[in-house]
Amino acid sequence: MTPPPLPLAEARRRFLDGDDVSARSVPEPILHSWRRCQGLGLDVGRWRPPSRLAETELAARREENADWLQRARPAIDALFDGVLDDGHVVIVADHGGLILERMGHPDFLDRAERVALAPGMDWREDVRGTNAIGTALVLGAATVRGAEHFLERNRQLSCTAQAIHDAQGHLLGVIDVSGQPRRLHDAHRLQVEAAVRRIEHGLFDRHAARLHELRLAADPALLATPRCGRLGFDDDGVLRAASRAALAALGLDWTALGRLRFAQLCEQSLEHWLSRHGIHVASLRHGGELFSAQLLPVRTGLDPLPREAAHPPPPPTAAAATAMRPEPPRRPAALAGATAVADVGLPAGLLDTARRLLEADIPVLLLGETGVGKERFVQALHAAGSRHRQPLVAVNCAAIPEGLIESELFGYEEGAFTGARRQGSKGRLREADGGVLFLDEIGDMPASLQARLLRVLQERVVQPLGGGAGQRVDVRIVAATHRDLAQEVAAGRFRADLYYRLGHYPLRLPPLRERGDVAQIAAALLAAHGAAPRAITLSPALAAFIRAYPWPGNLRQLDNLLRTLLALVDDGTLLTAEHLPATLRDAAPSAGRDDAVHAALARHGGNASAAARALGISRSTLYRRLGRS
Ligand SMILES: Nc1ncnc2c1ncn2[C@@H]1O[C@H](COP(=O)(O)OP(=O)(O)OP(=O)(O)O)[C@@H](O)[C@H]1O
């Protein structure tokens, strides 16, 4: 008869006494980790923390990881938001187990500090014994509760962590949630998993920007969601990028990169699949398993990888291929294409006008409220132009601290300032050489830099910080802002000469409330988010609401709402106004009144032709809509 499982404390005592402990008493990964720690000679009771890394060295480590950290930021912030009220901390460590960031609930920060769970501290397993950060670096993921920690002093913690890999299997770091034992639940592990999935999805987009992407899922409804497996093939049909979900589903590991050929997986050649035009969906049998597969056309993604990464990450690890269990779709589907509704409802020819300006090397200045889709428009513009095979490099002038934006844009020479990378930095302008530079939120560019930027635009020569010869660059410029730039000029906050240099022919993306076919846009977004295979449709009443609501957050708000609804309802649902959150239902404008038409008419002094033009609809449609309201 098998003996009953022992309480953890007893199992631990026996383990330390050298007795055999079964995996029924201690989870197997923990037991293995204890054995590793014992093998290294770690002492459970006597241990002194290594000293904390000096601030300057920590800053340098953060700088080395800045690229993926910046991309991971929205997911980390959302995770933090989700666990803060439970009294936990979120920790970000690099691939060497060094804590780079810690954000947390004040209740727990003190305790975290006492066990040196703090920025600048090393939490590798071979230094700290079994712990979620260090053990996740070994295994890919780990949850370590209370007395499962190898060192006595860490028993006051419970932690769950998962490693992050890029699409080439490079281990980048770890995300961890830590808290008091008993307060950490399985839901926190799922939250960490979801955050890492989101981060890796974004990293894949970046790596695979110029690859043919094959998506795989057991259920076709998952093909447009972050839960699908993703593989990136080059033009020769060789695998160059992968998601862990795809590798796990196919029983492969990272060594398949550079080796696996498209035809080995899909029977026919990549050319054959490509010849089927556009998005190609088929069934695929591999190792006895049946998958739905979808080949997406090559995307020209925003902000692709610089040709040479400044800090090549370490080689792939075996842990990189940890299996990901297929789970039912809990999250909204990802947008299938960056330009899903780029053209729908925009004033006729806006994209074409922008393209012509850019082709003639005339800067494009995009104006529009927040969330109208300026960034998406730029992606579509880049994809439509002759430079679509060259980089599109984005700089968000509002997101970079004033002190850093100069080096970010213009680059710097070796040793230009304290904390500078040893080999210097190329700067975004030079990264965009041959391609397109997108200056987002240009209205927020510090005044001191406006003059410098103007000089570059005129002379097309970049002078990196710290001296060195000026270098000629060939970039096409697109700038965008939600501010009224003319007003910023009048108020003296934006240089008039730069404004005229950029704004030869400003283009305005209309807010959603002015666009004539919001319901059509909503339908396009639903389709892009995979509503069709789930048989989810929009009721006429909800479409009417969508048309009449003023959408202060524009496309971003509409898109978020639709994604949320899709996540909440079952397959086969007819979406009605009842599904809306109460706050939105209450804010519904008076029934029947077509505010967009009325607003456009008011702005154009009652001139129906001008109002129709602004809305991008015909005059007859305008009258029809007026008649209805
Ligand atoms: N063409 C589009 N197709 C599908 N969704 C879009 C499109 N344009 C915008 N969206 C949705 O709106 C969100 C915001 O878009 P985007 O970032 O391009 O707006 P923006 O005008 O640049 O906003 P901000 O001024 O706040 O930076 C996107 O994340 C997406 O959800």
Coordinates of N, CA and C and ligand atoms in Angstrom, one line a residue, residues 335 338-342 369-376 440-441 525 555-556 559 563, ligand 1:
L335 N -5.9 41.3 -32.8 CA -6.3 41.8 -34.1 C -5.5 41.1 -35.1
A338 N -2.8 44.5 -38.8 CA -2.6 45.9 -38.2 C -3.5 46.9 -38.9
T339 N -3.9 46.6 -40.1 CA -4.6 47.6 -40.8 C -6.1 47.2 -41.0
A340 N -6.6 46.5 -40.0 CA -7.9 45.9 -40.2 C -9.0 46.9 -40.7
V341 N -9.0 48.0 -40.1 CA -10.1 49.0 -40.6 C -9.4 50.3 -41.0
A342 N -8.2 50.2 -41.4 CA -7.4 51.5 -41.7 C -8.2 52.3 -42.7
E369 N -7.5 63.2 -32.6 CA -7.6 63.0 -31.2 C -7.0 61.6 -30.8
T370 N -6.9 61.5 -29.5 CA -6.3 60.2 -29.1 C -7.2 59.0 -29.5
G371 N -6.5 58.0 -29.9 CA -7.3 56.7 -30.2 C -7.9 56.7 -31.6
V372 N -7.7 57.7 -32.4 CA -8.3 57.7 -33.8 C -7.6 56.7 -34.7
G373 N -6.4 56.3 -34.3 CA -5.8 55.3 -35.1 C -4.6 55.9 -35.9
K374 N -4.0 56.9 -35.3 CA -2.8 57.5 -36.1 C -1.7 56.5 -36.3
E375 N -1.4 55.8 -35.2 CA -0.3 54.8 -35.3 C -0.6 53.7 -36.3
R376 N -1.8 53.2 -36.3 CA -2.2 52.2 -37.2 C -2.2 52.7 -38.6
D440 N 5.9 60.0 -33.1 CA 4.6 60.1 -32.5 C 4.6 61.1 -31.4
E441 N 3.5 61.7 -31.2 CA 3.3 62.8 -30.2 C 4.4 63.9 -30.4
L525 N -14.1 45.2 -37.1 CA -13.3 44.9 -35.9 C -13.8 43.5 -35.3
L555 N -11.4 54.9 -31.8 CA -11.3 53.5 -32.2 C -10.7 52.7 -31.0
R556 N -9.9 53.3 -30.2 CA -9.3 52.5 -29.1 C -10.5 52.0 -28.2
D559 N -12.8 49.5 -30.0 CA -12.1 48.2 -30.2 C -12.0 47.5 -28.8
R563 N -13.7 43.9 -27.9 CA -12.9 42.8 -27.5 C -13.4 42.3 -26.1
Ligands
LIG1 N1 -7.0 50.7 -38.5 C1 -7.3 50.1 -37.3 N2 -7.8 48.9 -37.3 C2 -8.2 48.3 -36.2 N3 -8.1 48.8 -35.0 C3 -7.6 50.1 -34.9 C4 -7.2 50.8 -36.1 N4 -6.8 52.0 -35.7 C5 -6.9 52.0 -34.4 N5 -7.4 50.9 -33.9 C6 -7.6 50.6 -32.4 O1 -7.4 51.7 -31.7 C7 -6.3 51.6 -30.8 C8 -5.5 52.9 -30.9 O2 -4.9 53.1 -32.2 P1 -3.6 54.0 -32.4 O3 -2.6 53.7 -31.3 O4 -3.2 53.9 -33.8 O5 -4.3 55.4 -32.1 P2 -3.6 56.8 -32.0 O6 -4.4 57.8 -32.7 O7 -2.1 56.7 -32.4 O8 -3.7 57.1 -30.4 P3 -2.8 58.0 -29.4 O9 -2.9 59.4 -30.0 O10 -3.5 57.9 -28.1 O11 -1.5 57.4 -29.5 C9 -5.5 50.4 -31.4 O12 -4.7 49.8 -30.4 C10 -6.6 49.6 -31.9 O13 -7.2 48.9 -30.8

